[in-house]
Short mmCIF file of C-alpha atoms in Angstrom, two decimals:
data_model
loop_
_atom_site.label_atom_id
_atom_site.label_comp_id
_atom_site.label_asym_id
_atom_site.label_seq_id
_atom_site.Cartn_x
_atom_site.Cartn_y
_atom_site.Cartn_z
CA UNK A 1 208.96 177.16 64.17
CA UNK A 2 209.94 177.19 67.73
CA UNK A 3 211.75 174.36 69.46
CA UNK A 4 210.02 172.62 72.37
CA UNK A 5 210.29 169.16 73.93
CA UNK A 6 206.84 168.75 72.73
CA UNK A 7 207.55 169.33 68.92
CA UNK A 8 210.10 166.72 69.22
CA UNK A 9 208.23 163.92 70.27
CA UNK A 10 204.87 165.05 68.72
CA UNK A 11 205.34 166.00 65.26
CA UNK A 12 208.11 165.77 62.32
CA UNK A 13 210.89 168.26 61.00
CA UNK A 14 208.80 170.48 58.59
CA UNK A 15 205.36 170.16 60.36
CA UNK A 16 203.59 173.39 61.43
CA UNK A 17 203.21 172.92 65.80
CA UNK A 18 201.53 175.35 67.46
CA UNK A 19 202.35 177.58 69.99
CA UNK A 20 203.07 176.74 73.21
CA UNK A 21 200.37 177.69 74.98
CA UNK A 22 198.05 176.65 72.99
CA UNK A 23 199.78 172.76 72.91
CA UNK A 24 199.53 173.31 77.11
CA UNK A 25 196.09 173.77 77.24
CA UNK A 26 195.29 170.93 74.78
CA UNK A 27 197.96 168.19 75.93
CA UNK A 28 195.62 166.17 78.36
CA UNK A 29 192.96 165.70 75.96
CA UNK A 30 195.49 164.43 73.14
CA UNK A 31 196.49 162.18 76.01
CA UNK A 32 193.15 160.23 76.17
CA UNK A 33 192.64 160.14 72.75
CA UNK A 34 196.05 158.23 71.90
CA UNK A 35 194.18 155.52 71.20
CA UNK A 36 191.33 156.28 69.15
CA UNK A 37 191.01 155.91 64.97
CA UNK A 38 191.72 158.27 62.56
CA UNK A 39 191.98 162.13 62.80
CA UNK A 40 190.10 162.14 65.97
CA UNK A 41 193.53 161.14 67.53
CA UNK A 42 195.46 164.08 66.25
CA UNK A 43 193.12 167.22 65.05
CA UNK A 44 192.07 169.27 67.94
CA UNK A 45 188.22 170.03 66.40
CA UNK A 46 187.85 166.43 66.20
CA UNK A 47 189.63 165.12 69.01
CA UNK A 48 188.11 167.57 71.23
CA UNK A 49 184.19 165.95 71.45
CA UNK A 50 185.70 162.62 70.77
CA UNK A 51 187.28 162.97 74.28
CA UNK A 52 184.53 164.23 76.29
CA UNK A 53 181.50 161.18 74.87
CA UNK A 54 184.51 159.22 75.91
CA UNK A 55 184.66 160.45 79.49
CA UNK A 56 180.82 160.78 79.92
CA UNK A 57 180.10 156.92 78.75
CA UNK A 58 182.98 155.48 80.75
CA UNK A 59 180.96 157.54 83.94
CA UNK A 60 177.97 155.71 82.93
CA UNK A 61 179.78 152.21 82.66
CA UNK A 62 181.31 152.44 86.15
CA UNK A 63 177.56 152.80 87.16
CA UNK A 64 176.36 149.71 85.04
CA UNK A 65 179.36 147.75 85.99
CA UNK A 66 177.64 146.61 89.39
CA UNK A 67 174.87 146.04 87.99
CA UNK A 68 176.11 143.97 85.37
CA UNK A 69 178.62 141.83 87.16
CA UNK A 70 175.49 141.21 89.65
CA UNK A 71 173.43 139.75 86.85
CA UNK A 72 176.31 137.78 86.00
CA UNK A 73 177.01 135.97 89.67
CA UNK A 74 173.37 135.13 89.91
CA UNK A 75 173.42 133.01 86.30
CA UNK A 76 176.57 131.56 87.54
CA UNK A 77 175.27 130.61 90.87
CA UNK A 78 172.25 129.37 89.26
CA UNK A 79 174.26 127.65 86.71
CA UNK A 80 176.25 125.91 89.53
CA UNK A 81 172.90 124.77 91.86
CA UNK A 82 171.53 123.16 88.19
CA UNK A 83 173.99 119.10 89.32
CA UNK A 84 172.45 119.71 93.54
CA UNK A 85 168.64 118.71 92.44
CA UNK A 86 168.12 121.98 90.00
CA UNK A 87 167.72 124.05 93.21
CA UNK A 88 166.98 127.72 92.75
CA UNK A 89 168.37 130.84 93.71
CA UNK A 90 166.24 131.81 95.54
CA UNK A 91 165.58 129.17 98.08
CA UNK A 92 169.81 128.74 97.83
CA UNK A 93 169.71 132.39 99.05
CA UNK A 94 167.01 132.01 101.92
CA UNK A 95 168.34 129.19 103.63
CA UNK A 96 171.76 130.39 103.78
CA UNK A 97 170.14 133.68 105.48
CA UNK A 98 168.34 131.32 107.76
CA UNK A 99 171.17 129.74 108.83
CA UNK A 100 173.48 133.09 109.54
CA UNK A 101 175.81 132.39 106.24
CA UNK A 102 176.47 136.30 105.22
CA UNK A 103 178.73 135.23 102.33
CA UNK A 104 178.08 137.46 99.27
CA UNK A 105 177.55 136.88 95.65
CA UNK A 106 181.32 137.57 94.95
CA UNK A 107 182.67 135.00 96.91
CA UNK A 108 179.75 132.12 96.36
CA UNK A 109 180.68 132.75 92.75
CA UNK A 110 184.21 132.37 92.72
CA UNK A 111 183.81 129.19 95.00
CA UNK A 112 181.13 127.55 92.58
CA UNK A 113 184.01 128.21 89.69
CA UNK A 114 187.34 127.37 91.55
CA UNK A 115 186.58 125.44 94.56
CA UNK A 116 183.38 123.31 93.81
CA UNK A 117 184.22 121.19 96.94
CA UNK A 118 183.80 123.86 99.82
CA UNK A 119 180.37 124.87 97.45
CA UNK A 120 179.09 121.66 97.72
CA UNK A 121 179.43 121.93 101.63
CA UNK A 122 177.65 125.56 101.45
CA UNK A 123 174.82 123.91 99.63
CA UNK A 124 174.54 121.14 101.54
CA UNK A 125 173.83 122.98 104.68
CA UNK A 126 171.22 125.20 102.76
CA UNK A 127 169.56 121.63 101.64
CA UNK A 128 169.82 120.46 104.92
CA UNK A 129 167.54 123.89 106.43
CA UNK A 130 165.49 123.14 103.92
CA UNK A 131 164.89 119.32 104.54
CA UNK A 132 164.09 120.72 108.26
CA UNK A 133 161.40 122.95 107.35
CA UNK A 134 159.65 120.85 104.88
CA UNK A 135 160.20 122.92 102.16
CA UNK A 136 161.42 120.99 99.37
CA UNK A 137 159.04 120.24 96.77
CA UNK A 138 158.90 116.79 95.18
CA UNK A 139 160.68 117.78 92.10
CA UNK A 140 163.90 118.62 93.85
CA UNK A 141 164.00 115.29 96.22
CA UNK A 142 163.79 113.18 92.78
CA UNK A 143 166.12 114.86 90.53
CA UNK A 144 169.04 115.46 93.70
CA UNK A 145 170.43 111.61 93.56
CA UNK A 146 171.03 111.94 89.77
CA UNK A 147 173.45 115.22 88.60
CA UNK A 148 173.10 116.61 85.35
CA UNK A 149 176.74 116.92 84.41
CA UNK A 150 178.15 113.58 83.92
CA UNK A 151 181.79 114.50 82.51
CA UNK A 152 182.77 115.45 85.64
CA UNK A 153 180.45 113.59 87.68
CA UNK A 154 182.71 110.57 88.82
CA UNK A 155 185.89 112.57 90.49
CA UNK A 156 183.31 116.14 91.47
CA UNK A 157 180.48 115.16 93.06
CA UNK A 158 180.96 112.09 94.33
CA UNK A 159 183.52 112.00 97.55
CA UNK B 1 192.84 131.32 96.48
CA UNK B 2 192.84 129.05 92.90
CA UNK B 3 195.45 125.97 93.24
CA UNK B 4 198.72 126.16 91.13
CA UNK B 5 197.63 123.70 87.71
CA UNK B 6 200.17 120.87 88.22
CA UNK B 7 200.07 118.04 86.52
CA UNK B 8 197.48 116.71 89.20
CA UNK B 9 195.23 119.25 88.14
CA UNK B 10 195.91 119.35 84.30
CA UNK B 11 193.15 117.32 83.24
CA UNK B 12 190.48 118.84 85.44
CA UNK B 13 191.07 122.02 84.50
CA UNK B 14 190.57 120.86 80.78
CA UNK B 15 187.14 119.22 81.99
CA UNK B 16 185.63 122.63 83.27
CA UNK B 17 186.69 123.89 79.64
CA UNK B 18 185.31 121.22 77.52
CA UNK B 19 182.20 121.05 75.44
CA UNK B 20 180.26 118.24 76.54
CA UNK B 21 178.18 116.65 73.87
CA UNK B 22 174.73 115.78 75.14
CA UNK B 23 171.80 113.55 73.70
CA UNK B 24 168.08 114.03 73.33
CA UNK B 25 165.15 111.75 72.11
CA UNK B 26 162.67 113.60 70.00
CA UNK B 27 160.53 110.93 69.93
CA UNK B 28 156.58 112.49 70.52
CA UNK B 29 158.16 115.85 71.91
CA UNK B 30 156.86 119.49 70.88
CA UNK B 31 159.94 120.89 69.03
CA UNK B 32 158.42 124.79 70.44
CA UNK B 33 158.34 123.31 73.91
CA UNK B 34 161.65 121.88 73.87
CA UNK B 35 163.92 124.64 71.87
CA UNK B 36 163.30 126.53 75.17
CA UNK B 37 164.90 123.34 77.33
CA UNK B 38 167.72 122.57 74.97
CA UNK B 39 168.58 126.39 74.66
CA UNK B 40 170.87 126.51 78.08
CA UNK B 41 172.68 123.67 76.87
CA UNK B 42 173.94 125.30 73.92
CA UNK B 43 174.47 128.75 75.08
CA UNK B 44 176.64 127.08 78.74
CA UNK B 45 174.33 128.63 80.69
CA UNK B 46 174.66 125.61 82.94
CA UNK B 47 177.93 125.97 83.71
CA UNK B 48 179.51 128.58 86.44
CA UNK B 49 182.37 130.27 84.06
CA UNK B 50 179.45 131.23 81.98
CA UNK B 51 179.68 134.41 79.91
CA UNK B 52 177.56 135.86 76.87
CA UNK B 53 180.12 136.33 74.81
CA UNK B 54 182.79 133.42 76.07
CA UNK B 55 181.87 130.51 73.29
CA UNK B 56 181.29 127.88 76.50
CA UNK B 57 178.41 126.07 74.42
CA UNK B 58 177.87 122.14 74.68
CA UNK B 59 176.79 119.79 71.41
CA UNK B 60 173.09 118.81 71.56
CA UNK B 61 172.88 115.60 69.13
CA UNK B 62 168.83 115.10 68.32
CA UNK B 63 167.58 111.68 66.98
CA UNK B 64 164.08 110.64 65.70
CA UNK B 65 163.38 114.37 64.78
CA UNK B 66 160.50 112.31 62.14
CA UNK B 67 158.69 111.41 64.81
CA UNK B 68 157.93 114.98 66.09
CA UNK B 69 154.07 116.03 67.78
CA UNK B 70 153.34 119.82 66.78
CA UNK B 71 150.71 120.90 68.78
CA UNK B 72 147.00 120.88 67.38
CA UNK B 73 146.45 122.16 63.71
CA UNK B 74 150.10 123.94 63.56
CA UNK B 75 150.86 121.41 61.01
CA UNK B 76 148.63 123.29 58.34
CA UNK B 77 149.00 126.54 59.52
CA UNK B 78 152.25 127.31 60.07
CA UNK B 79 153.95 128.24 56.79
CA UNK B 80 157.98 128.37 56.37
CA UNK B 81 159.34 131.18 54.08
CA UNK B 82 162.75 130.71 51.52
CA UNK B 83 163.48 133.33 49.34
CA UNK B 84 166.08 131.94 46.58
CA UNK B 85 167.21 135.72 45.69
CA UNK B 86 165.69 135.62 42.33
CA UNK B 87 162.92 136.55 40.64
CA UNK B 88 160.05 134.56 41.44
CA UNK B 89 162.50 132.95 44.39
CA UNK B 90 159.84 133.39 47.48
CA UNK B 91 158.10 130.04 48.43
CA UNK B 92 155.72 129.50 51.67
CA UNK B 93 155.74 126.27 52.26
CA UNK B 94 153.50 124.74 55.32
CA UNK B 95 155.17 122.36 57.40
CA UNK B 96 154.10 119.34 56.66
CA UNK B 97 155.09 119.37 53.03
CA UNK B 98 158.81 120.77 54.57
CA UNK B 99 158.94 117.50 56.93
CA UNK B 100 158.16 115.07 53.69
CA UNK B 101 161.13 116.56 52.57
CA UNK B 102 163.55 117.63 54.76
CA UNK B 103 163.01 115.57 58.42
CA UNK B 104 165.46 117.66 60.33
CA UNK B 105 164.54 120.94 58.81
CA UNK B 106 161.92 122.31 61.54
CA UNK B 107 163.55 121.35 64.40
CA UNK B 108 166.20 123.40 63.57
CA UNK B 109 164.52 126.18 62.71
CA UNK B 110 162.75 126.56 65.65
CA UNK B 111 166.18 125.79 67.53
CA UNK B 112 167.67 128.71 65.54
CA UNK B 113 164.89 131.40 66.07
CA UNK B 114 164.86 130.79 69.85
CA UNK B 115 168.67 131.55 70.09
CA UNK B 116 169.64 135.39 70.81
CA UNK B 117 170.89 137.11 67.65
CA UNK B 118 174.42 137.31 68.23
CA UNK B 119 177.77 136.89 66.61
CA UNK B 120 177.87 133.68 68.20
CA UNK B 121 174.58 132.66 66.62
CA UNK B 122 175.85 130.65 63.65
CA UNK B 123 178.61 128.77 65.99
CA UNK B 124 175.71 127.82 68.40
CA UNK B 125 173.60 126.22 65.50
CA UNK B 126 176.02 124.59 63.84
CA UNK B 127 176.57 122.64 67.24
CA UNK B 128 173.43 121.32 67.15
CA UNK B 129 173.51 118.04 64.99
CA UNK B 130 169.39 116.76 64.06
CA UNK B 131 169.33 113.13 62.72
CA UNK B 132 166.01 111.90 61.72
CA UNK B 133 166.05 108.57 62.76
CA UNK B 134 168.66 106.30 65.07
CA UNK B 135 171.16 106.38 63.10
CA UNK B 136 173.76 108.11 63.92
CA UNK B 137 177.60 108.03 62.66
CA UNK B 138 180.07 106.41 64.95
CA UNK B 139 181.91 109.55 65.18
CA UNK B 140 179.54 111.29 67.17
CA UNK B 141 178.63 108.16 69.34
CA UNK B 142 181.99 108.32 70.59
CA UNK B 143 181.93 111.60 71.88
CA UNK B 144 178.51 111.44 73.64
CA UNK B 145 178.93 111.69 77.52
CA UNK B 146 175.46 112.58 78.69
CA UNK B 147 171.28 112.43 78.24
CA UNK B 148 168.94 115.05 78.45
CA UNK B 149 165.82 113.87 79.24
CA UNK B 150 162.63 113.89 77.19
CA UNK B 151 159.77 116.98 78.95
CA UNK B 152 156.75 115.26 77.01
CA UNK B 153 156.08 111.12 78.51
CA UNK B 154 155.33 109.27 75.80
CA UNK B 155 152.24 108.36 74.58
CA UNK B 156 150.31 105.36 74.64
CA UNK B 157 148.16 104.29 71.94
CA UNK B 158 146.14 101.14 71.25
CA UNK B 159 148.36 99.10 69.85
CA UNK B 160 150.72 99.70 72.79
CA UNK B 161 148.52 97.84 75.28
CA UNK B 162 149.63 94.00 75.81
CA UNK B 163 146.62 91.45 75.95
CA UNK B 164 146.88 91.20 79.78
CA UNK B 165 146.15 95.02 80.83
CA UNK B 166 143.32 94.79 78.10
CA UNK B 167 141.73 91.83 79.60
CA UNK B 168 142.74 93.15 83.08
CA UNK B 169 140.74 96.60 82.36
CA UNK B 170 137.82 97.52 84.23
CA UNK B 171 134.95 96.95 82.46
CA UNK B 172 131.19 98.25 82.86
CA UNK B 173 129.62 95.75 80.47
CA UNK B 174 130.29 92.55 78.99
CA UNK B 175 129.17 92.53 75.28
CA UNK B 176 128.29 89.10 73.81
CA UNK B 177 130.65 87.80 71.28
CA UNK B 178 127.71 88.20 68.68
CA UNK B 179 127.14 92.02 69.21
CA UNK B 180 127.25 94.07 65.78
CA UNK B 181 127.88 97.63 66.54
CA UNK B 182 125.48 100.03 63.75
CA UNK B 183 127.98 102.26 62.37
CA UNK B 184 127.95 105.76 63.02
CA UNK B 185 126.87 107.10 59.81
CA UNK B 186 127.77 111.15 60.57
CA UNK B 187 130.92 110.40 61.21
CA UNK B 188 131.45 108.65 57.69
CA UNK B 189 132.29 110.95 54.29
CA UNK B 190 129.83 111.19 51.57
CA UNK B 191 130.75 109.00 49.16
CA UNK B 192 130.91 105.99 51.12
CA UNK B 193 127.24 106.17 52.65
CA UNK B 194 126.30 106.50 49.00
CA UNK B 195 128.22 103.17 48.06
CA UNK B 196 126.11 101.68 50.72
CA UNK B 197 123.06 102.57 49.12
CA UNK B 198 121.86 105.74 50.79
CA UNK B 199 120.43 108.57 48.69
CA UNK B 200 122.64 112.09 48.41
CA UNK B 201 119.85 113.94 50.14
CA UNK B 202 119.49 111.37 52.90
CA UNK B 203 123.60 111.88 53.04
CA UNK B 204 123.30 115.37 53.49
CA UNK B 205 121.33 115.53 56.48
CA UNK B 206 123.50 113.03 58.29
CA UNK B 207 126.52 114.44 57.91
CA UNK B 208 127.80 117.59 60.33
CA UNK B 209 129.30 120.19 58.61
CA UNK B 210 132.91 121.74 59.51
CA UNK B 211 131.98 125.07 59.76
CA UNK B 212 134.92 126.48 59.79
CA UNK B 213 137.04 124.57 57.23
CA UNK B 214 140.56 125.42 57.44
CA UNK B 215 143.41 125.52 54.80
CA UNK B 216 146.70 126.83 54.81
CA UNK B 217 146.64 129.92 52.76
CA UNK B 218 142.74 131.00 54.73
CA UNK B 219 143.10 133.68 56.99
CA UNK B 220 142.95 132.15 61.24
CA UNK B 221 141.96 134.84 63.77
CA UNK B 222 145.48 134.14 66.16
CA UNK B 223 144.90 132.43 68.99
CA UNK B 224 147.17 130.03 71.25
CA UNK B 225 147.01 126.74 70.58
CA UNK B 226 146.63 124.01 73.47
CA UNK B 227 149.59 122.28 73.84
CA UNK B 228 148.31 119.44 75.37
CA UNK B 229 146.78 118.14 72.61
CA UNK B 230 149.77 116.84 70.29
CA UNK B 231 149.53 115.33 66.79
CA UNK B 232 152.49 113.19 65.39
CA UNK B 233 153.60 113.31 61.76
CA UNK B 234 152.40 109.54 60.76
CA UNK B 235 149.60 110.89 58.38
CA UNK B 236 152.09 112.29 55.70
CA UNK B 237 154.85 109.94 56.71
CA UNK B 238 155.56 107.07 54.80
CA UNK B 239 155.65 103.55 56.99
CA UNK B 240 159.44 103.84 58.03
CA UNK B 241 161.20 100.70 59.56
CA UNK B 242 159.02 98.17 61.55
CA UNK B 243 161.08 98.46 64.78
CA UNK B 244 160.52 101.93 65.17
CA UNK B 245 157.55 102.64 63.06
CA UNK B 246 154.76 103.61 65.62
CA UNK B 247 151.04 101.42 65.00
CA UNK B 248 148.99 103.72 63.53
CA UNK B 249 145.53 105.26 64.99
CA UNK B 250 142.14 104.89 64.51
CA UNK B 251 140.91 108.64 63.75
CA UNK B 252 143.93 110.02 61.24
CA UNK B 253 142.14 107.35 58.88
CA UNK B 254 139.49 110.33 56.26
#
C-alpha cells in the first residue's frame, strides 16, 4: 500500500486504494457523487454513470427552471387579481402595456406577496385604463366592491 | 425589500399563513359543476405564496349536501363502486340508493376525484367537512371567516310563489270558477284508467310508450348530459324538517 494524502482521508488502515493515478483521474467524479445512496457513492463502475445522468438532468432542469418559475408567477399573479373584481391576467397584463408599466413578472410577483399595498396601486391604474376604454365587462364592475378574502379584508384592502 | 417582522407586523404575517375556513350552501347546486369552483379553495390557488407542493389549502365546510340537483337522469345511471377486499366484496351501487344512505357521501367523492393525485391528496380531502343539513357543531362555526357563493340561483317552484305575484300574473284567459278540466288520460299509468272503468285494450292505445326505458344496470350509448336541466333528490328522500323541507312538485308524483 502506498501512502498518499488521499488514502488518508478516503479509506481505512487495511483497505486496498488504488494507485495514484488512477485515484487522479477519478477524484472529480467521486466528488459529485458524495452525496448519493449506496455503492454508487464509492465504487467507480457504479459511480461512474451515476455521475454523468446526474450532470445531463441538472442541464435539462436549468432549461425547465424558466419555464417553470414562469408558470408559477402567472398563478400567483392571478391568484393575487382574484380580491380586485376576479380580474384576469390577461387584461392585468394589457393595460399595464397600455399605460407604459414595463415591470416584469418577477417583480409584480414579489409585490403581490410582500407589498400588497404598492400592488393595489399597480392594479388600480390598470382598472382605471380599463374603465377609460370601456372594456370591463359587467361581471367585473359587480364583483370589484365586494373582495373575496375576508380575513384580511378589514386592515388590506381597505385604506 | 420585505419589512423586518416586528411585533407590528407579527400578526399579519400569521394572516398570509393561515388557513381560512370558508362556507358553501349546497342547496339546489350540481355537485360536478361545483367540485371545479370549490377546487382553488382547497388547493390555495387563490392566494399569491401559492405552491403545488407548499400545503397552503383553506377548509371548505358544505351544508345541505341532501338537497343536491344532479343533472338529468345521472341519478340512475351513475353507479358508485366499493370493493370490501373479500370475496364477493365488489358492490355497484347507483347513486340514489348511496344518498338514502350516506347524504354526504357523493359530494365528496366527486370533490375527491377532481383533486390532482398527489401526496397532498388525502390532507386536501380531509379539509373538506360535508354536513347534510344545517347543523353544524359549534366548533366549526367559530372558525368560519368567509362565504363562497352558490354558481346555480335557486329555483323556484310552485309552492314558492306568494298569493300576490299569482294573482298579479299575466293572464290570457279568465276561466270560470265552474270549469272542470278532462284529465289527460295518456299521461296517467295503466292501472288507474282501469279503476276508472276503461277497458285494458282501450288503455293500451292511450298510453305512449317509453321507448327507450332505462335502468341502471342497461347499457346507455354516452352522451353529455344537459346541465341545465337539474333534478333534486326529494323523490327518494324522506320529508326532512318542515323549515327546510322544500314543497314538493307536481310531475315526480308516478
Amino acid at each position: 500500500m502506498r501512502l498518499s494524502l488521499v488514502s488518508l482521508i478516503r479509506a481505512p488502515r487495511n483497505a486496498k486504494v488504488p494507485s495514484k493515478e488512477k485515484l487522479f483521474d477519478r477524484l472529480p467524479i467521486f466528488r459529485i457523487t458524495s452525496n448519493f445512496f449506496g455503492r454508487r457513492r464509492n465504487c467507480w463502475s457504479l459511480a461512474m454513470p451515476a455521475a454523468q445522468k446526474g450532470l445531463v438532468r441538472s442541464a435539462w432542469g436549468k432549461k425547465v427552471k424558466g419555464m417553470y418559475s414562469r408558470m408559477l408567477r402567472i398563478t400567483r399573479l392571478e391568484a393575487a387579481l382574484h380580491p380586485y373584481g376576479q380580474m384576469s391576467y390577461e387584461s392585468f397584463a394589457e393595460n399595464l402595456a397600455k399605460v407604459n408599466v414595463l415591470l416584469n413578472k418577477r417583480i409584480l410577483a414579489d409585490f403581490a406577496m410582500l407589498e400588497p399595498r404598492t400592488f393595489k396601486a399597480i392594479v388600480s391604474l390598470a382598472q382605471k385604463k380599463q374603465d377609460m376604454d370601456g372594456e370591463t365587462s359587467q361581471k367585473e364592475l359587480l364583483t370589484r366592491p365586494y373582495p373575496s378574502d375576508l380575513v384580511l379584508g378589514s386592515n388590506y384592502l381597505k385604506f | 425589500m420585505p419589512s423586518p417582522v416586528n411585533m407590528f407586523n407579527r400578526v399579519q404575517q400569521w394572516a398570509t399563513f393561515g388557513r381560512q375556513w370558508w362556507l358553501f350552501d349546497a342547496y339546489g347546486q350540481d355537485p360536478f359543476y361545483t367540485a371545479t369552483y370549490l377546487r382553488p379553495y382547497l388547493m390555495g390557488k387563490f392566494k399569491p405564496i401559492y405552491h403545488a407542493m407548499s400545503d397552503c389549502g383553506d377548509h371548505v365546510v358544505v351544508m345541505n349536501s341532501k338537497y343536491i340537483a344532479m343533472p338529468e337522469d345521472k341519478w340512475e345511471l351513475i353507479e358508485y363502486y366499493h370493493d370490501t377486499g373479500y370475496a364477493k366484496g365488489r358492490t355497484w351501487t347507483p347513486a340514489w340508493k348511496l344518498h338514502q344512505e350516506d347524504p354526504t357521501e357523493i359530494f365528496r367523492r366527486t370533490l375527491r376525484k377532481k383533486i390532482k393525485t398527489n401526496k397532498l391528496k388525502t390532507a386536501i380531502t380531509s379539509r373538506c367537512h360535508i354536513y347534510p343539513d344545517t347543523d353544524i357543531p359549534e366548533d366549526v362555526m367559530k372558525n368560519i371567516s368567509g362565504q363562497i357563493r352558490q354558481l346555480i340561483p335557486l329555483h323556484k317552484g310552485l309552492g314558492d310563489y306568494t298569493q300576490e305575484e299569482r294573482d298579479s300574473f299575466p293572464r290570457v284567459l279568465q276561466l270560470p270558477k265552474d270549469f272542470v278540466a278532462e284529465p289527460n288520460n295518456w299521461y296517467q299509468p295503466k292501472h288507474r284508467l282501469i279503476a276508472s272503468g276503461m277497458s285494458p285494450e282501450e288503455a293500451d292505445k292511450l298510453i305512449i310508450k317509453d321507448p327507450h326505458p332505462r335502468t341502471f344496470k342497461q347499457q346507455v350509448t354516452p352522451r353529455r348530459a344537459n346541465r341545465s336541466i337539474l333534478k333534486p333528490a326529494r323523490k327518494w328522500l324522506d320529508s326532512g324538517s318542515p323549515e327546510i323541507a322544500p314543497k314538493p312538485y307536481d310531475t315526480y308524483e308516478s
